[in-house]
Every structure is written in C-alpha cells, then in structure tokens.
Coordinates of C-alpha atoms in Angstrom, one line a residue:
Chain A
M24 CA -0.4 6.5 -33.7
L25 CA 1.7 8.6 -31.7
D26 CA 1.0 12.0 -34.2
E27 CA 0.0 14.2 -31.1
K28 CA 1.3 17.5 -30.6
R29 CA 4.9 18.1 -29.6
V30 CA 3.7 18.6 -26.2
R31 CA 1.6 15.3 -24.2
I32 CA 0.6 15.2 -21.0
I33 CA -0.7 12.3 -19.6
T34 CA -3.2 12.6 -16.6
G35 CA -5.7 10.8 -14.5
H36 CA -7.1 9.3 -11.2
Y37 CA -4.2 7.6 -9.2
G38 CA -4.6 3.7 -10.2
S39 CA -5.5 4.5 -13.4
G40 CA -2.6 2.6 -14.9
K41 CA -0.8 6.8 -16.6
T42 CA 2.1 5.7 -15.8
E43 CA 2.6 2.4 -16.9
F44 CA 0.8 4.1 -20.2
A45 CA 2.9 7.1 -20.2
V46 CA 6.1 5.3 -20.0
N47 CA 4.5 2.6 -22.9
Y48 CA 3.5 6.1 -25.0
T49 CA 7.5 7.3 -24.4
F50 CA 9.1 4.1 -25.6
A51 CA 7.0 3.3 -28.7
L52 CA 7.6 7.5 -29.7
A53 CA 12.0 7.0 -29.0
A54 CA 11.4 3.9 -31.9
T55 CA 10.4 5.6 -34.3
G56 CA 13.6 7.7 -34.2
K57 CA 12.4 10.7 -32.2
K58 CA 14.4 13.0 -29.8
T59 CA 12.3 12.0 -27.1
A60 CA 11.8 13.2 -23.4
I61 CA 9.9 12.2 -20.4
V62 CA 9.0 14.6 -17.9
D63 CA 8.2 12.7 -14.7
L64 CA 5.6 15.5 -13.0
D65 CA 4.4 13.4 -10.0
I66 CA 4.9 14.9 -7.0
V67 CA 2.4 13.2 -5.2
N68 CA 3.5 9.7 -5.6
P69 CA 6.3 8.1 -3.6
Y70 CA 6.6 5.0 -5.0
F71 CA 6.3 3.5 -8.6
R72 CA 7.3 6.8 -10.5
S73 CA 8.5 6.4 -13.9
R74 CA 11.7 8.0 -12.2
E75 CA 12.1 4.3 -11.0
I76 CA 13.1 3.0 -14.2
E77 CA 15.6 6.1 -15.6
P78 CA 18.3 3.2 -16.9
A79 CA 16.1 2.0 -19.0
F80 CA 15.4 4.9 -21.0
T81 CA 18.4 5.9 -20.8
E82 CA 19.4 2.9 -22.6
K83 CA 17.1 3.8 -25.2
S84 CA 18.4 7.9 -25.9
I85 CA 15.3 8.8 -24.0
R86 CA 15.9 11.8 -21.8
V87 CA 14.3 11.5 -18.3
I88 CA 13.8 14.8 -16.3
A89 CA 12.4 14.5 -12.6
S90 CA 13.1 16.3 -9.6
S91 CA 15.9 18.1 -9.0
I92 CA 16.5 16.0 -5.9
K93 CA 17.9 12.7 -7.3
G94 CA 17.1 9.6 -6.2
P95 CA 13.7 7.4 -5.6
G96 CA 13.5 8.5 -1.8
A97 CA 13.0 12.2 -2.0
D98 CA 9.6 13.0 -1.4
I99 CA 9.9 17.0 -1.7
P100 CA 7.8 18.5 -4.5
A101 CA 10.8 19.7 -6.3
L102 CA 10.2 20.7 -9.8
S103 CA 13.1 21.0 -11.8
S104 CA 14.4 24.1 -14.0
E105 CA 15.2 21.6 -15.9
I106 CA 11.5 21.3 -16.5
N107 CA 11.5 24.5 -18.8
T108 CA 13.8 22.2 -21.2
A109 CA 10.7 21.0 -22.5
F110 CA 9.3 23.5 -23.4
H111 CA 12.5 25.6 -24.2
D112 CA 13.9 23.1 -26.4
K113 CA 12.0 22.6 -29.7
S114 CA 13.7 19.7 -30.6
Y115 CA 12.3 17.3 -28.1
E116 CA 9.2 15.3 -29.0
V117 CA 7.5 15.6 -24.8
V118 CA 5.7 12.9 -23.0
I119 CA 5.0 14.9 -19.4
D120 CA 3.9 12.1 -16.7
L121 CA 1.1 14.5 -14.2
G122 CA 0.9 13.2 -10.8
G123 CA -2.3 11.7 -9.9
D124 CA -6.2 13.7 -8.7
K125 CA -6.4 17.4 -8.9
V126 CA -3.7 17.6 -6.4
G127 CA -1.0 16.5 -8.8
A128 CA -2.0 18.2 -11.8
R129 CA -1.6 21.5 -9.5
A130 CA 1.8 20.8 -10.4
L131 CA 1.4 21.6 -14.0
G132 CA -0.5 25.2 -13.7
R133 CA 3.4 26.8 -12.8
Y134 CA 4.0 25.8 -16.6
H135 CA 0.9 27.6 -18.1
E136 CA 2.5 30.4 -19.5
Y137 CA 4.5 27.7 -22.0
L138 CA 1.5 25.6 -22.8
S139 CA -0.9 28.8 -23.5
E140 CA 2.1 29.7 -26.3
E141 CA 2.2 26.2 -27.9
P142 CA -0.7 23.6 -28.6
Y143 CA -0.9 20.4 -26.4
E144 CA -2.2 17.3 -26.1
M145 CA -3.6 16.2 -22.9
M146 CA -4.9 12.8 -22.4
F147 CA -7.1 11.7 -19.7
V148 CA -6.3 8.2 -18.5
I149 CA -9.4 5.9 -17.6
N150 CA -9.7 3.3 -15.4
A151 CA -13.0 2.1 -15.3
N152 CA -12.0 -0.6 -12.7
R153 CA -11.2 2.3 -10.2
H154 CA -13.4 2.9 -7.6
E155 CA -13.8 6.3 -8.1
T156 CA -13.8 6.4 -12.1
Q157 CA -16.6 4.4 -12.9
T158 CA -19.3 6.4 -14.0
P159 CA -19.3 9.2 -16.5
E160 CA -20.0 11.1 -13.4
D161 CA -17.2 10.5 -11.7
V162 CA -14.9 10.7 -14.3
I163 CA -16.3 14.5 -15.6
K164 CA -15.9 15.3 -11.9
Y165 CA -11.9 14.5 -12.0
I166 CA -11.4 15.7 -15.1
N167 CA -12.8 19.1 -14.2
G168 CA -11.2 18.9 -11.2
I169 CA -7.9 18.5 -12.7
E170 CA -8.5 20.6 -15.7
E171 CA -9.3 23.1 -12.8
S172 CA -6.2 23.2 -11.2
S173 CA -3.6 22.1 -14.1
R174 CA -4.9 25.7 -15.4
Q175 CA -5.7 23.4 -18.6
K176 CA -7.9 21.3 -21.4
I177 CA -8.5 18.2 -21.7
T178 CA -7.9 17.3 -25.3
S179 CA -9.1 13.6 -25.3
L180 CA -9.2 10.2 -23.6
V181 CA -7.3 7.0 -23.4
N182 CA -9.1 3.9 -22.1
N183 CA -7.2 2.0 -19.2
T184 CA -9.1 -0.3 -18.1
H185 CA -7.4 -3.3 -16.4
L186 CA -7.1 -5.3 -13.1
C187 CA -2.9 -5.8 -13.2
G188 CA -2.5 -9.2 -13.8
E189 CA -6.2 -10.3 -13.8
T190 CA -7.4 -8.2 -16.4
Q191 CA -9.7 -9.9 -18.8
L192 CA -11.3 -8.5 -22.2
E193 CA -14.2 -7.6 -20.6
D194 CA -12.5 -5.0 -18.4
I195 CA -11.6 -3.6 -21.5
L196 CA -15.1 -3.1 -23.3
R197 CA -17.0 -2.0 -20.0
G198 CA -14.0 0.6 -19.8
Q199 CA -14.6 1.2 -23.3
K200 CA -18.2 1.9 -23.1
L201 CA -17.7 4.6 -19.9
C202 CA -15.2 6.1 -22.3
E203 CA -17.3 6.4 -25.2
E204 CA -20.1 7.9 -23.0
V205 CA -17.6 10.4 -21.4
S206 CA -16.5 10.9 -25.2
Q207 CA -20.4 11.5 -25.8
I208 CA -21.1 14.4 -23.4
L209 CA -17.6 16.4 -23.4
G210 CA -16.4 15.9 -27.6
L211 CA -13.3 14.7 -26.3
P212 CA -12.2 11.7 -28.9
I213 CA -11.4 8.7 -27.0
K214 CA -7.4 8.4 -28.8
Y215 CA -6.1 5.0 -27.5
V216 CA -7.3 2.0 -25.8
V217 CA -4.5 0.6 -23.8
V218 CA -4.3 -3.2 -24.3
H219 CA -1.3 -5.4 -22.7
K220 CA 0.5 -7.3 -25.8
S221 CA -1.2 -10.7 -24.9
L222 CA -4.6 -9.7 -25.1
V223 CA -4.6 -7.7 -28.7
D224 CA -5.5 -10.4 -30.9
K225 CA -8.7 -10.7 -28.3
V226 CA -10.1 -7.0 -29.1
P227 CA -12.8 -6.7 -32.0
P228 CA -12.8 -4.5 -34.6
G229 CA -14.0 -1.1 -35.2
I230 CA -13.2 0.0 -31.2
Q231 CA -12.8 4.2 -31.2
G232 CA -9.6 4.8 -30.4
A233 CA -6.7 3.4 -31.7
I234 CA -5.7 -0.1 -30.1
F235 CA -2.3 0.7 -27.6
P236 CA -0.6 -2.5 -27.2
I237 CA 1.9 -2.4 -24.1
D238 CA 3.9 -4.2 -22.4
I239 CA 4.8 -4.1 -18.3
Y240 CA 7.6 -1.7 -17.2
M241 CA 6.3 -0.5 -13.8
T242 CA 6.7 -3.8 -12.1
K243 CA 6.9 -5.1 -8.6
P244 CA 9.8 -6.9 -6.9
W245 CA 8.1 -10.3 -7.1
E246 CA 7.1 -9.9 -10.5
Chain B
M10 CA -19.1 -7.5 -5.7
A11 CA -16.9 -8.1 -8.5
K12 CA -12.9 -6.9 -8.1
E13 CA -11.7 -3.5 -8.5
L14 CA -8.1 -2.2 -8.0
W15 CA -7.6 -0.9 -5.2
K16 CA -4.2 0.9 -3.6
G17 CA -3.2 -0.6 -0.3
N18 CA -3.6 2.6 1.6
E19 CA -7.3 3.6 0.6
A20 CA -8.4 -0.1 0.7
I21 CA -7.0 -0.8 4.3
A22 CA -9.4 3.4 4.8
E23 CA -12.5 1.5 3.0
A24 CA -12.4 -2.0 4.8
A25 CA -12.3 -0.1 8.6
I26 CA -15.5 2.0 7.5
K27 CA -16.6 -1.7 6.5
A28 CA -16.0 -3.0 9.6
G29 CA -18.0 -0.1 11.5
C30 CA -14.7 2.3 12.4
K31 CA -16.5 5.8 13.5
F32 CA -13.0 8.0 14.3
F33 CA -10.8 8.2 12.5
F34 CA -7.5 10.4 14.0
G35 CA -4.0 11.2 12.5
Y36 CA -1.8 12.9 11.2
P37 CA 0.2 12.7 7.4
I38 CA 3.5 10.8 7.2
T39 CA 4.4 8.9 4.1
P40 CA 4.1 6.2 2.4
Q41 CA 0.5 6.0 5.0
N42 CA -0.7 9.8 3.1
E43 CA -3.8 7.6 1.5
I44 CA -5.6 6.7 4.3
P45 CA -5.9 10.1 6.7
E46 CA -6.5 11.8 3.0
Y47 CA -9.5 8.5 1.8
M48 CA -10.5 9.1 5.7
A49 CA -11.3 13.1 5.3
M50 CA -13.2 12.0 2.1
R51 CA -15.3 9.7 3.0
M52 CA -15.9 10.3 7.3
P53 CA -18.1 13.2 6.6
Q54 CA -20.6 11.0 4.0
I55 CA -20.9 8.6 7.2
E56 CA -23.7 9.2 10.2
G57 CA -22.1 9.7 13.3
A58 CA -18.6 9.3 12.1
A59 CA -16.1 12.4 12.4
F60 CA -12.3 12.8 10.7
V61 CA -9.8 14.8 12.9
Q62 CA -6.4 15.9 11.8
A63 CA -4.7 16.1 14.9
E64 CA -1.8 18.7 15.5
S65 CA 0.6 15.5 16.3
E66 CA 0.5 11.9 16.2
V67 CA 0.9 12.4 20.0
A68 CA -2.5 14.1 20.1
A69 CA -3.9 11.6 17.4
I70 CA -3.3 8.2 19.6
N71 CA -4.7 10.1 22.6
M72 CA -7.7 11.2 20.6
V73 CA -7.6 7.3 19.7
Y74 CA -7.8 6.1 23.4
G75 CA -10.4 8.6 24.4
G76 CA -12.9 7.5 21.4
A77 CA -12.0 3.6 22.1
G78 CA -13.3 4.2 26.0
S79 CA -16.6 5.9 24.6
G80 CA -17.0 2.1 23.1
A81 CA -16.8 3.3 19.2
R82 CA -15.0 1.9 16.8
V83 CA -11.7 4.1 16.8
M84 CA -8.5 3.3 14.4
T85 CA -5.1 5.8 13.4
S86 CA -2.1 5.0 11.0
S87 CA 1.1 6.6 10.5
S88 CA 4.4 5.4 9.3
S89 CA 7.2 4.4 11.4
P90 CA 8.7 7.9 13.5
G91 CA 4.9 8.7 13.4
I92 CA 4.2 5.4 15.1
S93 CA 7.2 5.6 17.9
L94 CA 5.1 9.1 18.4
K95 CA 2.5 7.3 19.5
Q96 CA 4.5 4.7 21.8
E97 CA 3.3 6.6 25.1
G98 CA -0.5 6.4 23.7
I99 CA -0.3 3.1 22.8
T100 CA 0.6 1.6 26.0
Y101 CA -2.0 3.6 27.8
I102 CA -4.7 1.8 25.6
A103 CA -3.0 -1.7 25.8
G104 CA -3.2 -0.8 30.2
A105 CA -6.2 1.1 30.1
E106 CA -7.4 -2.0 27.9
L107 CA -9.3 -0.7 25.0
P108 CA -9.8 -1.8 21.5
C109 CA -8.4 0.0 19.0
V110 CA -6.5 -0.6 15.2
I111 CA -3.2 1.1 14.6
V112 CA -2.1 1.0 10.9
N113 CA 1.6 1.1 11.0
I114 CA 2.8 1.1 6.9
V115 CA 6.3 1.1 7.3
R116 CA 9.5 3.0 6.1
G117 CA 13.2 3.1 6.3
G118 CA 14.9 4.3 9.9
P119 CA 16.0 4.7 12.5
G120 CA 15.1 8.2 12.9
L121 CA 13.3 9.8 9.7
G122 CA 14.9 7.1 7.5
G123 CA 13.3 7.1 4.2
I124 CA 10.1 7.0 2.6
Q125 CA 11.2 3.2 0.9
P126 CA 9.7 0.5 1.9
A127 CA 10.9 -1.6 5.3
Q128 CA 10.4 -4.0 8.1
S129 CA 12.5 -2.6 10.6
D130 CA 10.2 -1.6 13.0
Y131 CA 9.4 -5.7 13.9
F132 CA 10.8 -5.5 17.2
Q133 CA 8.7 -2.1 18.4
A134 CA 5.8 -3.6 17.1
T135 CA 6.4 -7.5 19.1
K136 CA 8.3 -6.8 21.8
G137 CA 7.0 -3.7 23.0
G138 CA 7.7 0.0 21.5
G139 CA 6.2 1.4 24.8
H140 CA 7.2 0.6 28.1
G141 CA 6.1 -1.8 30.5
D142 CA 4.1 -5.5 30.4
Y143 CA 2.3 -5.6 26.9
R144 CA 1.6 -7.2 23.9
L145 CA -0.3 -5.5 20.7
L146 CA -2.1 -8.2 18.1
V147 CA 0.3 -7.8 15.5
L148 CA -1.2 -8.6 11.5
A149 CA 1.3 -8.5 8.4
P150 CA -0.6 -8.6 5.4
S151 CA 1.4 -9.3 2.5
S152 CA -1.4 -8.5 -0.2
V153 CA -3.5 -5.5 -0.6
Q154 CA -6.4 -8.7 -0.6
E155 CA -5.1 -9.5 2.9
A156 CA -4.8 -6.5 4.5
V157 CA -8.2 -5.8 3.2
D158 CA -9.4 -9.0 4.9
L159 CA -6.9 -8.4 8.2
T160 CA -7.9 -4.9 8.7
Q161 CA -11.6 -5.5 8.8
E162 CA -11.1 -8.3 11.5
A163 CA -9.1 -6.4 13.6
F164 CA -11.7 -4.5 15.0
D165 CA -13.6 -7.6 15.6
M166 CA -10.1 -8.9 17.6
A167 CA -9.7 -5.0 19.5
D168 CA -12.8 -6.0 20.4
Q169 CA -13.0 -9.7 21.5
Y170 CA -9.6 -8.7 23.7
R171 CA -10.1 -5.2 24.5
N172 CA -6.8 -5.1 23.1
P173 CA -5.0 -2.8 20.5
V174 CA -4.2 -4.9 17.2
M175 CA -2.0 -3.3 14.8
I176 CA -1.9 -3.7 11.1
M177 CA 1.7 -4.2 9.8
G178 CA 2.8 -3.3 6.3
D179 CA 5.6 -2.4 4.3
G180 CA 5.3 0.9 2.2
M181 CA 4.2 -1.1 -0.9
I182 CA 1.4 -2.7 0.9
G183 CA 0.3 0.8 0.5
Q184 CA 1.6 2.1 -2.4
M185 CA 0.6 -0.8 -4.7
M186 CA -2.4 -1.0 -6.6
E187 CA -3.8 -4.9 -7.0
P188 CA -7.4 -6.2 -7.3
V189 CA -9.5 -6.0 -4.2
E190 CA -13.0 -7.6 -3.6
F191 CA -14.8 -6.4 -0.4
T192 CA -16.1 -9.4 1.5
D193 CA -17.5 -10.3 5.0
V194 CA -15.4 -11.6 7.8
P195 CA -16.1 -14.3 9.8
K196 CA -18.9 -13.0 12.6
R197 CA -17.5 -13.3 16.0
N198 CA -19.7 -13.5 18.9
L199 CA -18.4 -10.4 20.7
P200 CA -18.9 -9.2 24.9
E201 CA -21.0 -6.2 25.1
K202 CA -18.9 -2.9 25.7
T203 CA -20.4 -2.8 29.7
W204 CA -17.4 -0.9 30.7
A205 CA -17.5 2.1 28.0
T206 CA -18.0 5.5 29.2
T207 CA -21.3 6.3 27.7
G208 CA -23.0 8.0 30.8
T209 CA -24.4 6.2 33.5
K210 CA -28.1 8.1 33.2
G211 CA -28.2 7.1 36.9
K212 CA -28.3 3.6 36.6
R213 CA -25.2 2.3 37.4
E214 CA -21.9 2.8 38.8
H215 CA -19.2 5.0 37.0
N216 CA -17.1 3.1 34.1
V217 CA -13.3 3.9 34.7
I218 CA -10.7 4.3 32.0
N219 CA -7.6 4.0 33.8
S220 CA -4.3 2.3 33.5
L221 CA -3.2 3.9 37.3
F222 CA -2.5 2.1 40.3
I223 CA -1.2 3.4 43.4
D224 CA -0.8 -0.1 45.0
P225 CA 1.4 -2.2 43.7
A226 CA -0.1 -5.5 44.3
A227 CA -3.3 -3.8 42.4
C228 CA -1.1 -3.1 39.4
E229 CA 0.3 -6.7 39.8
K230 CA -2.7 -8.1 40.0
H231 CA -3.4 -6.4 36.7
N232 CA -0.6 -7.5 34.9
I233 CA -1.7 -11.1 35.3
H234 CA -5.1 -10.4 34.5
L235 CA -3.4 -8.9 31.1
F236 CA -1.3 -11.9 30.4
E237 CA -4.1 -14.6 31.3
K238 CA -5.7 -12.5 28.4
Y239 CA -2.6 -12.7 25.8
A240 CA -2.1 -16.2 26.3
E241 CA -6.3 -16.4 24.7
M242 CA -5.2 -14.6 22.0
E243 CA -1.7 -16.9 21.1
K244 CA -4.1 -19.8 21.4
N245 CA -6.7 -18.2 19.8
E246 CA -5.4 -15.6 16.9
V247 CA -1.6 -17.5 15.3
R248 CA -2.3 -17.5 11.6
V249 CA 1.0 -18.3 9.4
E250 CA 0.7 -19.7 5.8
E251 CA 2.6 -22.6 5.0
Y252 CA 4.0 -23.1 0.9
N253 CA 5.8 -25.6 -0.4
M254 CA 7.0 -27.0 2.7
D255 CA 6.3 -31.0 1.7
G256 CA 9.8 -32.6 1.3
A257 CA 11.7 -29.2 1.4
E258 CA 15.5 -29.3 2.3
I259 CA 15.6 -25.1 3.3
V260 CA 12.8 -23.0 4.7
F261 CA 12.5 -19.5 4.3
V262 CA 10.8 -17.7 7.1
A263 CA 9.3 -14.2 5.8
Y264 CA 6.2 -11.7 6.2
G265 CA 4.5 -9.5 4.3
T266 CA 5.5 -8.6 0.8
T267 CA 9.1 -10.4 1.4
A268 CA 7.2 -13.5 1.3
R269 CA 6.1 -12.8 -2.2
I270 CA 9.2 -11.9 -3.4
V271 CA 10.4 -15.4 -1.4
K272 CA 7.8 -17.3 -3.4
N273 CA 9.7 -16.2 -6.5
A274 CA 12.6 -17.2 -5.4
I275 CA 11.3 -20.5 -4.1
A276 CA 9.9 -20.9 -8.1
T277 CA 13.2 -20.5 -9.4
L278 CA 15.1 -22.8 -7.0
G279 CA 12.6 -25.3 -7.6
K280 CA 13.1 -25.0 -12.0
E281 CA 17.5 -26.0 -10.6
G282 CA 15.8 -28.8 -8.2
I283 CA 16.4 -27.4 -4.9
K284 CA 13.3 -28.2 -3.5
A285 CA 12.4 -24.9 -0.5
G286 CA 9.5 -24.0 1.3
L287 CA 8.2 -20.8 3.2
I288 CA 6.8 -20.6 6.4
R289 CA 5.0 -16.6 6.5
P290 CA 3.7 -15.4 9.7
I291 CA 0.8 -13.5 9.1
T292 CA 0.2 -12.7 12.6
L293 CA 3.7 -11.5 13.9
W294 CA 2.5 -11.7 17.6
P295 CA 1.4 -14.0 18.5
Y296 CA 4.1 -15.2 16.6
P297 CA 3.3 -19.2 14.7
S298 CA 6.6 -20.2 16.8
K299 CA 5.2 -24.1 16.8
T300 CA 5.6 -24.2 12.9
V301 CA 8.6 -23.3 12.8
E302 CA 9.4 -26.2 15.7
A303 CA 7.7 -28.4 13.8
A304 CA 9.8 -27.7 10.8
A305 CA 12.4 -27.8 12.2
A306 CA 11.9 -31.1 13.5
K307 CA 11.6 -32.4 10.2
A308 CA 14.6 -34.4 8.9
N309 CA 14.5 -33.1 5.2
V310 CA 14.5 -29.7 6.5
K311 CA 18.9 -28.6 6.4
A312 CA 18.2 -25.1 7.6
F313 CA 16.4 -22.0 8.0
L314 CA 16.9 -18.4 5.9
T315 CA 14.6 -15.7 7.0
V316 CA 14.4 -13.3 5.1
E317 CA 13.6 -9.6 6.1
M318 CA 13.5 -6.0 5.2
S319 CA 15.8 -4.7 8.3
M320 CA 19.4 -5.8 9.5
G321 CA 18.1 -9.3 11.2
Q322 CA 14.5 -8.4 13.5
M323 CA 12.1 -11.7 13.2
V324 CA 15.1 -14.6 12.6
E325 CA 15.5 -13.7 16.6
D326 CA 12.3 -15.0 17.0
V327 CA 13.0 -17.8 14.4
R328 CA 16.1 -18.9 15.9
L329 CA 14.1 -19.2 19.6
A330 CA 10.7 -21.5 17.9
V331 CA 14.2 -23.8 15.9
N332 CA 16.0 -23.8 19.9
G333 CA 19.2 -25.3 17.9
A334 CA 17.8 -28.1 16.1
K335 CA 18.5 -26.6 13.1
P336 CA 21.0 -23.7 11.8
V337 CA 18.8 -20.0 10.8
H338 CA 20.6 -18.0 8.4
F339 CA 19.2 -14.3 7.8
Y340 CA 19.4 -12.2 4.4
G341 CA 18.1 -8.7 5.0
R342 CA 18.2 -5.7 3.0
T343 CA 17.3 -2.5 4.3
G344 CA 16.9 1.0 4.5
G345 CA 14.1 1.2 1.9
M346 CA 16.0 -1.3 -0.6
V347 CA 14.1 -4.5 -1.5
P348 CA 15.8 -7.7 -1.3
T349 CA 16.1 -9.1 -5.3
P350 CA 14.4 -12.8 -6.0
A351 CA 18.4 -13.7 -7.3
A352 CA 20.0 -12.5 -3.7
I353 CA 17.1 -14.6 -2.1
V354 CA 18.3 -17.8 -4.6
A355 CA 21.8 -16.8 -3.9
E356 CA 21.9 -16.8 -0.6
A357 CA 20.1 -19.9 -0.2
K358 CA 22.5 -21.5 -2.0
K359 CA 25.3 -20.5 -0.3
V360 CA 23.2 -21.8 3.2
L361 CA 22.9 -25.8 1.7
G362 CA 26.5 -25.3 0.0
G363 CA 27.8 -25.0 3.9
A364 CA 25.3 -27.3 5.6
K365 CA 26.3 -30.1 3.4

C-alpha cells in the first residue's frame, strides 16, 4: 500500500471518482508521516475539484498546489509555476490529480521533461458504471487517448466502480471483472480496489489488487 | 436498464437525444459545456441529426428558430450570460409559436458573474426575459434523474403547446454525478405539425413562421390566443412536491438543489422537535400558487421561509400566493455561494421565535 514511485499521477474518465481516490490516497500517504503534496491539475472541471477542500489538507500539513488564480470560481486553465516544485523538490511525496479525459490529461504534457527523468506511477481509475467505460474496448480507447495527450504511459489500474451513495458489492465486482480484462490485454497490474469503509468487510478475499478503504470527502452541500 | 453514473449536463444531452432531438445549436460557456461537448460527439452518430457550434448565442437561438420552424425537435443550452444573449430569439420563438427546449445551467450574476451555482435567473425565466407578453414553461429539476425525466418530457410539452420550454438547473445540476436510469416518459397525444415549413409540394398553401403583425388588432388577437394557451398550461402542467407537510409549523419553499439542502435542514429541525415542511416547485412557471395558498390557510402553519440561491426572486411569487395570510421570510446566498443546512436551521429558528 502507498509504496508507489514518488510522483503518483491519478487519471481517468471524468466521473470515474479519481478525485475522491486522489484525495483519500493523499490523506493516507500523509498519515504515514511523509511530507506530502497534492497537485490539482484539473483544468477541465469547474466544480468538485480537490482544491475545494484545501483547508482539510492544510490542517494535516499537506501542501496543496493548484491554480495561481485563487478561489474555487476560476475556470481559467492557468498552470501555476508552483507545480514545478512537485518535480524539483524531491523531499515531497506527490499526488497529481489530473483532469478528466484526454482533454484534461493534456495539462500533464507540459511536464514531460521532468517525467522522462524520474520514474513515476500513473494510475488509471476505472468506474464500470460510467456509460463510456463499460467494456474493455472503451476503457482501452480512453487509456490510449489519455496517454497520447499527456505524453505519458499508464502504469497501473484502479477499480473504483461505484454509484455514489447507492454502491453495492455487485458494482465493485462487476468493475473488477472489467479491470481484470483490461489488465490482461494491456499487461497492467490492478493496484487498488477502492471500497467505501462501510463495504470493506463484504469484499471476498483473493481479489486482485489491494483493498483501498475510503471515506467520502467530496460531498454535495446536502450530504 | 440498470442505473449508471451520469454527469448532469451529459445526462440532459442524452435525454434530449432519447426524446428525439435532431438538432442542437450551441455555444460554450461554463458550467454547461458538457452539453454541447456531448452533443458534438453523439449527434453525428444519429441519422439526419446535426450539431452546430454557432458563432454566438444569438446565432444559436436563431438556428433553433429555423430548425423548430421545420418541425424538428431542437435544443440549445447555455448558462446565464449566454441565456441573456438568447432573449431576443426566445421571444421571437414564443411569438411565432415554435416548440423547442432551452437549457439554462445557472451561474452567479449579474454581468459575467462567476461560474459557481446560482438561482438568480428566476425572474428572467418566469417573468419574460425578452420583450412582449409571453410565457415559457420552466422546469426546475433537483436531481440528475429528474433532469433526465423532465428533459424528455420537455420536448412533448413544447410540441403540445407549440411553445419554448426551459430546463432551469443551477450549476450543480449540470456538474454533479448521480445514478440515473433512463426510462420512457408517459406518452402524450401530440398534434400533427401541420404548421411546419416542410415544403408545399404544390398541394397546400404556404406555411408562414412569423411574429410580425402590422395590424394592431391582429397583434392583440394573437396575444389573446397565446394567453388562452398559457391558461391551458396553468391548468394542466403545474408540478410540485410537498414534503413533510403534515403538521408543519414552518413551511420552506425552495426549488432545485436548494430544496435538497432544505430537506437536510428539515431533518435536523425534526430532531430538535420543530416540525418543518417543504413545498418544492418543479414547474417555476406555471407556479404552484394553489399549493402555497392552501398551506397558508392551514392553522398549524405559522410562517413561510423561502430559500434561494439569489437575493430573493421566487419569494415574490410565494408572497403573491400567501397573499398576506402568513408572514413570508427569505433566506438566500448568491453569487455562487450555496446555503448550508446549518444556516437554514438557524434562520428557521429565528423566524419561529419571531412568529410567536
């Protein structure tokens, strides 16, 4: 668990729940006592971005690097020069929350020179309940698109199949089957199976990938 | 079909396609961009359908006028500043009695405002927006599922009354992810589009799509005809959810995602022994005035508290319906700020303290 390369990039189809995973991953990483930074590289979505919960990160001494334009209301795709810190200052363990789809992944292309020098982990988050990533062919199409526009290679898969508050064990297992098929075709390992803490006990043993229990941080105002 | 996770904007777009929308004309603006983005991807997959990114919102709404005039199911979408730009076209469409669906994913204003969710376009949607005496049917979903169902039905409503229908969701409706199941909406008995400009083939008189009346008597007659139609809508189309109203001391009135925040506040108030109910208008026009009026007549209801993401717009319709029978209070956040359940609870207690 959490023993990936220093720079972890989290990507996926929008709605895959990559931000929720990235946020939980960051908190878990910081809880091990490591100096941690989260880079919100989402220049696509205007709402529900990891920067929205900046105070919760700061409270745990996690550095938040987002747009140079402060505030949640900026839909200006401005990449802060502070992002370079994540690559230069190797005392940080880094989680990069990339925007959805190949359009969002393009922002990473800018950092190609750093990523070609230092090995990284790039995790592709899969939610089989999203209409555009329900078959292995669809998922691979997304992976190819994201690899092309980000100029980086996906190194592992994360099963995050969910239905917000209505997630059942069957959802997770159906997503797992999809991930296994993709894993076989592309030769990429399934690193994590993301499971809400309330469902962890129900997951059968022997599942590929480590169970990653999560809490929900990216809540809606009525939740 | 099993439930899937959909983002509000793309779900609205897919619902439109399921309802037979053949033409989409739009122009990008946050927070509704996924609608044109999705349409740009899907429309080329459908026979005889087209997506056009217009050069402006003004162009897009006039393309809607043309598409609707040909009898096709047509949609456009935008967010607040873009909807302002479309107003001239909307009043022409209403005047020419053309069916179409217009989606407004509302953001903070006035002016360019901001990209975060708001409900400050209520006046614009329900009291005109453009010039002249006209009405839009205005539907306000409070979940992605409801947005899907209402979008599908909106096309039928538009065809039934030959009138533009607006789907009005705040930014959150467009941006959030929720489980959705696409189902068929109840079938309506829709009239043939004998008025559409589909070519006479030498067999009938020309159909003319027009909103210009040189003779004032004819123009007045046209207005009276429109209002007979609006009266039908008021009779048939009012939709409202009443929640926890039995024995309520305080009645909230809220729509869209704000209503969901209010429900959360109602649960908290209940735990503290305060009975609170909610009237949630689903149609903002026609407004569920009778439901509000009936609640005002109940002895147990001490006061109304309207909650909006605006400085207070719908509250005027609540006051008109209550007509002085009970005090009507208002609480709102605006500019992209969202009311919290705790603030609503505090406001309700203040109102009840003052009502005693």
